[in-house]
Amino acid sequence: MRLANYGLYRYRLPYARPVRWSDVVEEAAEFLLLRITCAQGLAGVAEMTIKPTWTGASLRSLVASLEDVFLPLLKKLDLCDPAAVRARLEGIPENHAAKALVDNAVWDLQAAARGGPLHRAWGGAPEVPLSFTVTRQTPARMVAEAVAMVERHGFKTLKIKGGQGLSTDVEAMHGLRHALGNGTRLYVDANGAYAPTEAGAYARAMADAGAEVVEDPCAFAPDATFTRLQAASPAPVLVDFYCASPRDMALYIAAGARAFSLKPGRLGLSDTRAMAALARASGCRTVVGMFGESALGTLAALQLSTTLPPGSLPAENSWFLAMTQQILVSPLVITQGSIRLPDAAGSAGLIDWNRLEPLT
């Protein structure tokens, strides 16, 4: 298969309320969609979340790197083997967002060529358990939102965004446990908010408050400091932002890491599949992490989640619920905390292209 044409589409999906991330407050989520079409008429699509502090790329810089570097390279390649395509992309340094976007679109094209979803080819089940991410608000509002989402969608696991100060994070965790009881699993993500000297005490406090894992309590690297942090924490330290490749993961495993977040929306399906295999071989827990995806990006991420072993945390990719609009023809439905993936040959045919146009 050879690339015949491509299209780039920017769109914004409003949030039901302002969302406070660790670095910014947003009224809407912004995305770039890539559609690639091969000479046989098959299409593959993928989206990238536009957040420079997450990806290192703005909309303009991402479009420029795609059109000036990666799409011209893609025209020279046989698209039948996504892993081989990704290996060629790695000949260009950095540009992680562009590589992930192209990688995921090529995998979606592979699904179209196979005539069925990726999870079927990979031996995964179509029913996927999910968690919901409760972002930073006052503890009372976090509790109210968590209770509402559990009651409405049946979530049995919640990811709690920390980083508001130790006392506030502890208050939120205690409030959630009191409101939800012991039937809901909780874990916390501090987004590297605390100093390395504070991280050990923070991890212990979160574990004491009921956190099953503690994600990115501080900025770290796969070194002796991380080894001491993990050894001192009662709960696994979930490694996310500071691990950006299979090579990084191998270094963290050597340093004693026990749990990893895998984000196809950030790193691409090729690398996260390799990371999932490495984690499995090393006995590490994994979760498919949230990257601010819309419903479209959720479908790509959950293909990977279907392949993770028992004991993995439920996938975090339910963030599309925070948005008031989507670009798919049919909504994704979460029942009893799980979603059933459509039996579709890729995602291009699931998009309402007429609905997308006014959002661009």
mmCIF file of C-alpha atoms in Angstrom:
data_model
loop_
_atom_site.group_PDB
_atom_site.id
_atom_site.type_symbol
_atom_site.label_atom_id
_atom_site.label_comp_id
_atom_site.label_asym_id
_atom_site.label_seq_id
_atom_site.Cartn_x
_atom_site.Cartn_y
_atom_site.Cartn_z
ATOM 1 C CA MET A 1 0.000 0.000 0.000
ATOM 2 C CA ARG A 2 1.248 3.447 -0.925
ATOM 3 C CA LEU A 3 0.107 6.850 0.287
ATOM 4 C CA ALA A 4 -2.081 8.499 -2.335
ATOM 5 C CA ASN A 5 -3.493 11.448 -0.408
ATOM 6 C CA TYR A 6 -3.813 12.954 3.038
ATOM 7 C CA GLY A 7 -5.926 15.498 4.903
ATOM 8 C CA LEU A 8 -5.357 17.481 8.103
ATOM 9 C CA TYR A 9 -8.291 18.738 10.161
ATOM 10 C CA ARG A 10 -8.182 20.893 13.271
ATOM 11 C CA TYR A 11 -11.183 20.749 15.620
ATOM 12 C CA ARG A 12 -12.201 21.951 19.083
ATOM 13 C CA LEU A 13 -14.622 20.117 21.362
ATOM 14 C CA PRO A 14 -16.053 22.182 24.248
ATOM 15 C CA TYR A 15 -15.896 20.952 27.841
ATOM 16 C CA ALA A 16 -18.977 20.853 30.028
ATOM 17 C CA ARG A 17 -17.022 22.917 32.597
ATOM 18 C CA PRO A 18 -13.607 24.582 32.657
ATOM 19 C CA VAL A 19 -10.937 21.921 33.199
ATOM 20 C CA ARG A 20 -7.923 22.648 35.368
ATOM 21 C CA TRP A 21 -4.841 20.711 34.338
ATOM 22 C CA SER A 22 -1.509 20.982 36.123
ATOM 23 C CA ASP A 23 -0.398 23.831 33.849
ATOM 24 C CA VAL A 24 -3.490 25.427 32.301
ATOM 25 C CA VAL A 25 -7.271 25.875 32.555
ATOM 26 C CA GLU A 26 -9.155 25.000 29.359
ATOM 27 C CA GLU A 27 -12.681 25.614 28.073
ATOM 28 C CA ALA A 28 -12.311 23.153 25.183
ATOM 29 C CA ALA A 29 -10.075 20.386 23.875
ATOM 30 C CA GLU A 30 -8.177 20.979 20.642
ATOM 31 C CA PHE A 31 -7.121 18.244 18.222
ATOM 32 C CA LEU A 32 -5.451 17.657 14.882
ATOM 33 C CA LEU A 33 -6.818 14.780 12.815
ATOM 34 C CA LEU A 34 -4.727 13.104 10.119
ATOM 35 C CA ARG A 35 -6.452 11.104 7.390
ATOM 36 C CA ILE A 36 -4.283 9.080 5.025
ATOM 37 C CA THR A 37 -5.633 7.349 1.911
ATOM 38 C CA CYS A 38 -3.833 4.665 -0.052
ATOM 39 C CA ALA A 39 -4.003 3.984 -3.774
ATOM 40 C CA GLN A 40 -6.535 1.192 -3.156
ATOM 41 C CA GLY A 41 -8.957 3.751 -1.671
ATOM 42 C CA LEU A 42 -8.632 2.585 1.933
ATOM 43 C CA ALA A 43 -8.297 5.241 4.645
ATOM 44 C CA GLY A 44 -6.721 5.430 8.083
ATOM 45 C CA VAL A 45 -7.233 8.185 10.650
ATOM 46 C CA ALA A 46 -5.700 9.329 13.926
ATOM 47 C CA GLU A 47 -5.874 12.362 16.171
ATOM 48 C CA MET A 48 -3.310 14.227 18.285
ATOM 49 C CA THR A 49 -4.175 16.267 21.352
ATOM 50 C CA ILE A 50 -2.841 19.811 20.923
ATOM 51 C CA LYS A 51 -1.160 20.732 24.197
ATOM 52 C CA PRO A 52 2.418 22.031 23.817
ATOM 53 C CA THR A 53 3.311 21.258 27.445
ATOM 54 C CA TRP A 54 2.255 17.637 26.857
ATOM 55 C CA THR A 55 3.671 17.066 23.373
ATOM 56 C CA GLY A 56 6.275 19.764 22.782
ATOM 57 C CA ALA A 57 4.354 20.839 19.674
ATOM 58 C CA SER A 58 1.898 23.594 18.820
ATOM 59 C CA LEU A 59 -0.681 23.160 16.079
ATOM 60 C CA ARG A 60 1.449 25.113 13.595
ATOM 61 C CA SER A 61 4.690 23.307 14.439
ATOM 62 C CA LEU A 62 2.982 19.908 14.251
ATOM 63 C CA VAL A 63 1.445 20.650 10.846
ATOM 64 C CA ALA A 64 4.792 21.931 9.589
ATOM 65 C CA SER A 65 6.695 18.831 10.716
ATOM 66 C CA LEU A 66 4.066 16.593 9.139
ATOM 67 C CA GLU A 67 3.949 18.371 5.789
ATOM 68 C CA ASP A 68 7.651 19.187 5.524
ATOM 69 C CA VAL A 69 9.173 15.985 6.906
ATOM 70 C CA PHE A 70 6.992 13.010 7.765
ATOM 71 C CA LEU A 71 4.323 12.895 5.055
ATOM 72 C CA PRO A 72 6.903 13.228 2.245
ATOM 73 C CA LEU A 73 8.777 10.334 3.885
ATOM 74 C CA LEU A 74 5.547 8.330 4.162
ATOM 75 C CA LYS A 75 5.001 8.624 0.400
ATOM 76 C CA LYS A 76 8.194 6.611 -0.151
ATOM 77 C CA LEU A 77 7.187 3.719 2.133
ATOM 78 C CA ASP A 78 5.085 0.584 1.849
ATOM 79 C CA LEU A 79 2.328 1.060 4.436
ATOM 80 C CA CYS A 80 1.529 -2.646 4.799
ATOM 81 C CA ASP A 81 3.807 -3.042 7.842
ATOM 82 C CA PRO A 82 3.161 -0.352 10.498
ATOM 83 C CA ALA A 83 6.101 -1.459 12.656
ATOM 84 C CA ALA A 84 8.480 -1.127 9.704
ATOM 85 C CA VAL A 85 7.036 2.300 8.914
ATOM 86 C CA ARG A 86 7.600 3.389 12.518
ATOM 87 C CA ALA A 87 11.196 2.184 12.336
ATOM 88 C CA ARG A 88 11.755 4.465 9.329
ATOM 89 C CA LEU A 89 10.124 7.380 11.156
ATOM 90 C CA GLU A 90 12.643 6.922 13.947
ATOM 91 C CA GLY A 91 15.345 7.998 11.496
ATOM 92 C CA ILE A 92 14.119 11.541 12.210
ATOM 93 C CA PRO A 93 15.057 12.659 15.745
ATOM 94 C CA GLU A 94 12.546 14.005 18.295
ATOM 95 C CA ASN A 95 9.102 15.046 16.868
ATOM 96 C CA HIS A 96 7.289 12.520 19.068
ATOM 97 C CA ALA A 97 3.817 13.962 18.385
ATOM 98 C CA ALA A 98 4.179 13.787 14.602
ATOM 99 C CA LYS A 99 5.551 10.246 14.774
ATOM 100 C CA ALA A 100 2.721 9.060 17.045
ATOM 101 C CA LEU A 101 0.070 10.644 14.841
ATOM 102 C CA VAL A 102 1.440 9.044 11.672
ATOM 103 C CA ASP A 103 2.007 5.721 13.430
ATOM 104 C CA ASN A 104 -1.574 5.527 14.682
ATOM 105 C CA ALA A 105 -2.993 6.499 11.288
ATOM 106 C CA VAL A 106 -0.948 3.753 9.599
ATOM 107 C CA TRP A 107 -2.224 1.207 12.138
ATOM 108 C CA ASP A 108 -5.795 2.361 11.456
ATOM 109 C CA LEU A 109 -5.135 1.906 7.746
ATOM 110 C CA GLN A 110 -3.915 -1.609 8.572
ATOM 111 C CA ALA A 111 -7.272 -2.326 10.234
ATOM 112 C CA ALA A 112 -9.065 -1.138 7.100
ATOM 113 C CA ALA A 113 -6.873 -3.395 4.952
ATOM 114 C CA ARG A 114 -7.509 -6.388 7.234
ATOM 115 C CA GLY A 115 -11.257 -5.796 7.174
ATOM 116 C CA GLY A 116 -11.631 -5.757 10.965
ATOM 117 C CA PRO A 117 -10.559 -3.994 14.151
ATOM 118 C CA LEU A 118 -7.019 -4.204 15.445
ATOM 119 C CA HIS A 119 -8.066 -5.798 18.715
ATOM 120 C CA ARG A 120 -9.395 -8.808 16.812
ATOM 121 C CA ALA A 121 -6.110 -9.252 14.952
ATOM 122 C CA TRP A 122 -4.221 -8.862 18.241
ATOM 123 C CA GLY A 123 -6.338 -11.412 20.112
ATOM 124 C CA GLY A 124 -8.062 -8.899 22.391
ATOM 125 C CA ALA A 125 -11.640 -8.933 23.672
ATOM 126 C CA PRO A 126 -14.013 -6.169 22.546
ATOM 127 C CA GLU A 127 -15.294 -5.464 26.084
ATOM 128 C CA VAL A 128 -12.940 -3.040 27.871
ATOM 129 C CA PRO A 129 -13.184 -1.894 31.524
ATOM 130 C CA LEU A 130 -12.569 1.815 32.042
ATOM 131 C CA SER A 131 -11.778 4.271 34.809
ATOM 132 C CA PHE A 132 -12.639 7.966 34.961
ATOM 133 C CA THR A 133 -10.213 10.793 35.719
ATOM 134 C CA VAL A 134 -11.300 13.360 38.310
ATOM 135 C CA THR A 135 -9.359 16.571 37.625
ATOM 136 C CA ARG A 136 -8.267 19.289 40.038
ATOM 137 C CA GLN A 137 -11.060 21.146 41.816
ATOM 138 C CA THR A 138 -11.889 21.757 45.445
ATOM 139 C CA PRO A 139 -12.132 18.425 47.295
ATOM 140 C CA ALA A 140 -15.904 18.845 47.691
ATOM 141 C CA ARG A 141 -16.395 19.344 43.948
ATOM 142 C CA MET A 142 -14.094 16.430 43.152
ATOM 143 C CA VAL A 143 -16.176 14.187 45.413
ATOM 144 C CA ALA A 144 -19.451 15.376 43.861
ATOM 145 C CA GLU A 145 -18.180 14.769 40.320
ATOM 146 C CA ALA A 146 -16.797 11.339 41.214
ATOM 147 C CA VAL A 147 -20.060 10.221 42.810
ATOM 148 C CA ALA A 148 -22.040 11.442 39.787
ATOM 149 C CA MET A 149 -19.798 9.609 37.291
ATOM 150 C CA VAL A 150 -19.862 6.369 39.285
ATOM 151 C CA GLU A 151 -23.646 6.498 39.549
ATOM 152 C CA ARG A 152 -24.143 7.410 35.881
ATOM 153 C CA HIS A 153 -21.630 5.086 34.226
ATOM 154 C CA GLY A 154 -20.829 2.423 36.799
ATOM 155 C CA PHE A 155 -17.085 3.124 37.053
ATOM 156 C CA LYS A 156 -15.354 0.886 39.561
ATOM 157 C CA THR A 157 -11.988 2.676 39.368
ATOM 158 C CA LEU A 158 -11.160 6.386 39.526
ATOM 159 C CA LYS A 159 -7.927 8.213 38.789
ATOM 160 C CA ILE A 160 -7.594 11.288 40.999
ATOM 161 C CA LYS A 161 -5.540 14.275 39.888
ATOM 162 C CA GLY A 162 -3.385 15.436 42.773
ATOM 163 C CA GLY A 163 -0.769 18.144 42.995
ATOM 164 C CA GLN A 164 -2.857 20.697 44.913
ATOM 165 C CA GLY A 165 -0.723 20.422 48.047
ATOM 166 C CA LEU A 166 -0.416 17.465 50.382
ATOM 167 C CA SER A 167 -3.215 18.471 52.740
ATOM 168 C CA THR A 168 -5.657 19.155 49.884
ATOM 169 C CA ASP A 169 -4.795 15.902 48.117
ATOM 170 C CA VAL A 170 -5.266 13.935 51.347
ATOM 171 C CA GLU A 171 -8.580 15.703 52.008
ATOM 172 C CA ALA A 172 -9.786 14.814 48.505
ATOM 173 C CA MET A 173 -8.783 11.155 48.879
ATOM 174 C CA HIS A 174 -10.450 10.822 52.281
ATOM 175 C CA GLY A 175 -13.595 12.513 50.985
ATOM 176 C CA LEU A 176 -13.742 10.197 47.996
ATOM 177 C CA ARG A 177 -13.252 7.087 50.104
ATOM 178 C CA HIS A 178 -15.957 8.202 52.534
ATOM 179 C CA ALA A 179 -18.434 8.975 49.735
ATOM 180 C CA LEU A 180 -17.726 5.915 47.576
ATOM 181 C CA GLY A 181 -16.926 3.253 50.172
ATOM 182 C CA ASN A 182 -14.445 0.462 49.593
ATOM 183 C CA GLY A 183 -16.034 -0.786 46.379
ATOM 184 C CA THR A 184 -14.301 1.798 44.177
ATOM 185 C CA ARG A 185 -10.572 1.544 43.463
ATOM 186 C CA LEU A 186 -8.637 4.826 43.659
ATOM 187 C CA TYR A 187 -5.233 5.949 42.536
ATOM 188 C CA VAL A 188 -3.612 9.358 42.291
ATOM 189 C CA ASP A 189 -1.582 11.274 39.703
ATOM 190 C CA ALA A 190 0.400 14.265 40.975
ATOM 191 C CA ASN A 191 1.803 15.198 37.525
ATOM 192 C CA GLY A 192 5.255 15.698 39.035
ATOM 193 C CA ALA A 193 4.013 18.501 41.303
ATOM 194 C CA TYR A 194 6.192 17.738 44.318
ATOM 195 C CA ALA A 195 9.912 18.038 44.932
ATOM 196 C CA PRO A 196 11.955 14.818 44.995
ATOM 197 C CA THR A 197 12.555 15.408 48.702
ATOM 198 C CA GLU A 198 8.768 15.426 49.265
ATOM 199 C CA ALA A 199 7.856 12.530 46.980
ATOM 200 C CA GLY A 200 8.471 9.686 49.438
ATOM 201 C CA ALA A 201 6.264 11.215 52.128
ATOM 202 C CA TYR A 202 3.639 12.028 49.512
ATOM 203 C CA ALA A 203 3.569 8.468 48.168
ATOM 204 C CA ARG A 204 3.189 7.082 51.688
ATOM 205 C CA ALA A 205 0.384 9.538 52.492
ATOM 206 C CA MET A 206 -1.493 8.665 49.312
ATOM 207 C CA ALA A 207 -1.085 4.938 49.918
ATOM 208 C CA ASP A 208 -2.365 5.413 53.476
ATOM 209 C CA ALA A 209 -5.358 7.285 52.026
ATOM 210 C CA GLY A 210 -6.174 4.341 49.775
ATOM 211 C CA ALA A 211 -4.279 4.984 46.531
ATOM 212 C CA GLU A 212 -3.532 1.711 44.741
ATOM 213 C CA VAL A 213 -0.675 3.289 42.784
ATOM 214 C CA VAL A 214 0.903 6.758 42.895
ATOM 215 C CA GLU A 215 1.658 8.260 39.492
ATOM 216 C CA ASP A 216 4.485 10.754 38.896
ATOM 217 C CA PRO A 217 4.696 12.191 42.426
ATOM 218 C CA CYS A 218 7.743 14.210 41.319
ATOM 219 C CA ALA A 219 9.977 14.652 38.309
ATOM 220 C CA PHE A 220 12.363 11.715 38.145
ATOM 221 C CA ALA A 221 14.767 9.713 36.007
ATOM 222 C CA PRO A 222 15.701 6.009 36.026
ATOM 223 C CA ASP A 223 18.451 6.392 38.590
ATOM 224 C CA ALA A 224 19.301 5.608 42.205
ATOM 225 C CA THR A 225 16.956 8.331 43.465
ATOM 226 C CA PHE A 226 14.044 6.629 41.728
ATOM 227 C CA THR A 227 15.099 3.258 43.113
ATOM 228 C CA ARG A 228 14.998 4.677 46.635
ATOM 229 C CA LEU A 229 11.621 6.320 46.011
ATOM 230 C CA GLN A 230 10.033 3.078 44.793
ATOM 231 C CA ALA A 231 11.618 1.047 47.596
ATOM 232 C CA ALA A 232 10.236 3.449 50.211
ATOM 233 C CA SER A 233 6.702 3.635 48.731
ATOM 234 C CA PRO A 234 4.055 1.166 49.980
ATOM 235 C CA ALA A 235 2.333 1.467 46.576
ATOM 236 C CA PRO A 236 3.885 1.097 43.128
ATOM 237 C CA VAL A 237 5.077 4.373 41.620
ATOM 238 C CA LEU A 238 3.302 4.531 38.264
ATOM 239 C CA VAL A 239 5.769 5.880 35.686
ATOM 240 C CA ASP A 240 4.196 8.080 33.013
ATOM 241 C CA PHE A 241 5.504 11.408 31.707
ATOM 242 C CA TYR A 242 9.184 10.698 32.220
ATOM 243 C CA CYS A 243 9.140 7.489 30.164
ATOM 244 C CA ALA A 244 8.829 8.121 26.426
ATOM 245 C CA SER A 245 10.098 4.968 24.700
ATOM 246 C CA PRO A 246 10.786 1.252 25.111
ATOM 247 C CA ARG A 247 14.419 2.180 25.837
ATOM 248 C CA ASP A 248 13.311 4.470 28.673
ATOM 249 C CA MET A 249 11.109 1.718 30.060
ATOM 250 C CA ALA A 250 13.980 -0.769 30.128
ATOM 251 C CA LEU A 251 16.053 1.707 32.148
ATOM 252 C CA TYR A 252 13.190 2.246 34.618
ATOM 253 C CA ILE A 253 12.675 -1.497 35.022
ATOM 254 C CA ALA A 254 16.370 -1.841 35.811
ATOM 255 C CA ALA A 255 15.902 0.903 38.426
ATOM 256 C CA GLY A 256 13.083 -1.021 40.124
ATOM 257 C CA ALA A 257 9.932 0.351 38.477
ATOM 258 C CA ARG A 258 6.839 -1.794 38.979
ATOM 259 C CA ALA A 259 4.101 0.006 37.008
ATOM 260 C CA PHE A 260 3.815 2.010 33.786
ATOM 261 C CA SER A 261 1.273 4.125 31.937
ATOM 262 C CA LEU A 262 1.107 3.380 28.198
ATOM 263 C CA LYS A 263 -0.284 6.174 26.027
ATOM 264 C CA PRO A 264 -0.848 5.408 22.353
ATOM 265 C CA GLY A 265 -2.120 8.964 21.884
ATOM 266 C CA ARG A 266 1.244 10.299 23.025
ATOM 267 C CA LEU A 267 3.744 7.674 21.820
ATOM 268 C CA GLY A 268 1.905 5.704 19.122
ATOM 269 C CA LEU A 269 0.657 2.136 18.985
ATOM 270 C CA SER A 270 3.947 0.678 17.755
ATOM 271 C CA ASP A 271 6.003 1.879 20.712
ATOM 272 C CA THR A 272 3.302 1.248 23.308
ATOM 273 C CA ARG A 273 2.805 -2.304 22.035
ATOM 274 C CA ALA A 274 6.546 -2.878 22.433
ATOM 275 C CA MET A 275 6.402 -1.335 25.911
ATOM 276 C CA ALA A 276 3.451 -3.538 26.879
ATOM 277 C CA ALA A 277 5.418 -6.639 25.861
ATOM 278 C CA LEU A 278 8.457 -5.478 27.837
ATOM 279 C CA ALA A 279 6.346 -4.767 30.926
ATOM 280 C CA ARG A 280 4.662 -8.153 30.699
ATOM 281 C CA ALA A 281 8.021 -9.940 30.426
ATOM 282 C CA SER A 282 9.274 -8.040 33.485
ATOM 283 C CA GLY A 283 6.147 -8.597 35.616
ATOM 284 C CA CYS A 284 5.247 -4.888 35.724
ATOM 285 C CA ARG A 285 1.676 -3.613 35.930
ATOM 286 C CA THR A 286 0.378 -1.428 33.128
ATOM 287 C CA VAL A 287 -2.519 0.848 32.305
ATOM 288 C CA VAL A 288 -3.486 2.491 29.033
ATOM 289 C CA GLY A 289 -3.322 6.117 30.070
ATOM 290 C CA MET A 290 -5.514 9.069 29.245
ATOM 291 C CA PHE A 291 -4.075 11.669 26.862
ATOM 292 C CA GLY A 292 -7.069 14.000 26.663
ATOM 293 C CA GLU A 293 -8.541 12.016 23.752
ATOM 294 C CA SER A 294 -11.884 12.574 22.121
ATOM 295 C CA ALA A 295 -14.053 9.550 21.386
ATOM 296 C CA LEU A 296 -12.035 9.025 18.194
ATOM 297 C CA GLY A 297 -8.706 8.855 20.012
ATOM 298 C CA THR A 298 -10.293 6.627 22.632
ATOM 299 C CA LEU A 299 -11.004 3.971 20.008
ATOM 300 C CA ALA A 300 -7.327 3.822 19.017
ATOM 301 C CA ALA A 301 -6.043 3.672 22.598
ATOM 302 C CA LEU A 302 -8.459 0.944 23.628
ATOM 303 C CA GLN A 303 -7.238 -1.379 20.883
ATOM 304 C CA LEU A 304 -4.076 -1.697 22.970
ATOM 305 C CA SER A 305 -5.924 -2.039 26.266
ATOM 306 C CA THR A 306 -7.686 -5.189 25.034
ATOM 307 C CA THR A 307 -4.322 -6.962 24.890
ATOM 308 C CA LEU A 308 -3.042 -6.181 28.412
ATOM 309 C CA PRO A 309 -2.785 -9.063 30.901
ATOM 310 C CA PRO A 310 -5.004 -9.663 33.949
ATOM 311 C CA GLY A 311 -4.067 -7.381 36.817
ATOM 312 C CA SER A 312 -3.753 -4.328 34.596
ATOM 313 C CA LEU A 313 -5.609 -1.231 35.716
ATOM 314 C CA PRO A 314 -8.748 -0.342 33.746
ATOM 315 C CA ALA A 315 -8.038 1.949 30.803
ATOM 316 C CA GLU A 316 -8.245 5.655 31.591
ATOM 317 C CA ASN A 317 -9.678 6.620 28.206
ATOM 318 C CA SER A 318 -13.112 7.860 29.186
ATOM 319 C CA TRP A 319 -12.175 11.538 29.096
ATOM 320 C CA PHE A 320 -14.436 12.124 26.093
ATOM 321 C CA LEU A 321 -17.284 12.209 28.628
ATOM 322 C CA ALA A 322 -16.043 15.629 29.759
ATOM 323 C CA MET A 323 -16.772 17.052 26.268
ATOM 324 C CA THR A 324 -20.164 18.208 25.017
ATOM 325 C CA GLN A 325 -19.570 17.286 21.345
ATOM 326 C CA GLN A 326 -17.906 14.466 19.413
ATOM 327 C CA ILE A 327 -17.164 13.785 15.744
ATOM 328 C CA LEU A 328 -18.305 10.148 15.567
ATOM 329 C CA VAL A 329 -21.533 9.091 13.885
ATOM 330 C CA SER A 330 -22.605 7.061 16.924
ATOM 331 C CA PRO A 331 -21.706 7.879 20.541
ATOM 332 C CA LEU A 332 -19.538 5.588 22.619
ATOM 333 C CA VAL A 333 -21.602 4.132 25.469
ATOM 334 C CA ILE A 334 -20.158 3.147 28.851
ATOM 335 C CA THR A 335 -22.227 0.659 30.842
ATOM 336 C CA GLN A 336 -21.219 -0.683 34.245
ATOM 337 C CA GLY A 337 -17.815 0.875 33.812
ATOM 338 C CA SER A 338 -17.049 -0.883 30.513
ATOM 339 C CA ILE A 339 -17.258 -0.118 26.816
ATOM 340 C CA ARG A 340 -17.798 -2.459 23.887
ATOM 341 C CA LEU A 341 -15.600 -1.550 20.942
ATOM 342 C CA PRO A 342 -17.271 -1.353 17.527
ATOM 343 C CA ASP A 343 -16.510 -4.203 15.164
ATOM 344 C CA ALA A 344 -15.237 -1.784 12.528
ATOM 345 C CA ALA A 345 -12.422 -2.023 10.001
ATOM 346 C CA GLY A 346 -10.681 1.122 11.212
ATOM 347 C CA SER A 347 -12.170 4.408 12.374
ATOM 348 C CA ALA A 348 -12.449 6.475 9.171
ATOM 349 C CA GLY A 349 -15.948 5.155 8.505
ATOM 350 C CA LEU A 350 -17.055 5.964 12.058
ATOM 351 C CA ILE A 351 -16.473 9.708 11.662
ATOM 352 C CA ASP A 352 -19.315 12.077 10.804
ATOM 353 C CA TRP A 353 -17.372 14.211 8.352
ATOM 354 C CA ASN A 354 -20.274 16.649 7.991
ATOM 355 C CA ARG A 355 -20.254 17.173 11.761
ATOM 356 C CA LEU A 356 -16.497 17.673 11.730
ATOM 357 C CA GLU A 357 -16.576 20.549 9.220
ATOM 358 C CA PRO A 358 -18.189 23.222 11.453
ATOM 359 C CA LEU A 359 -15.834 22.305 14.316
ATOM 360 C CA THR A 360 -12.705 23.024 12.259
#
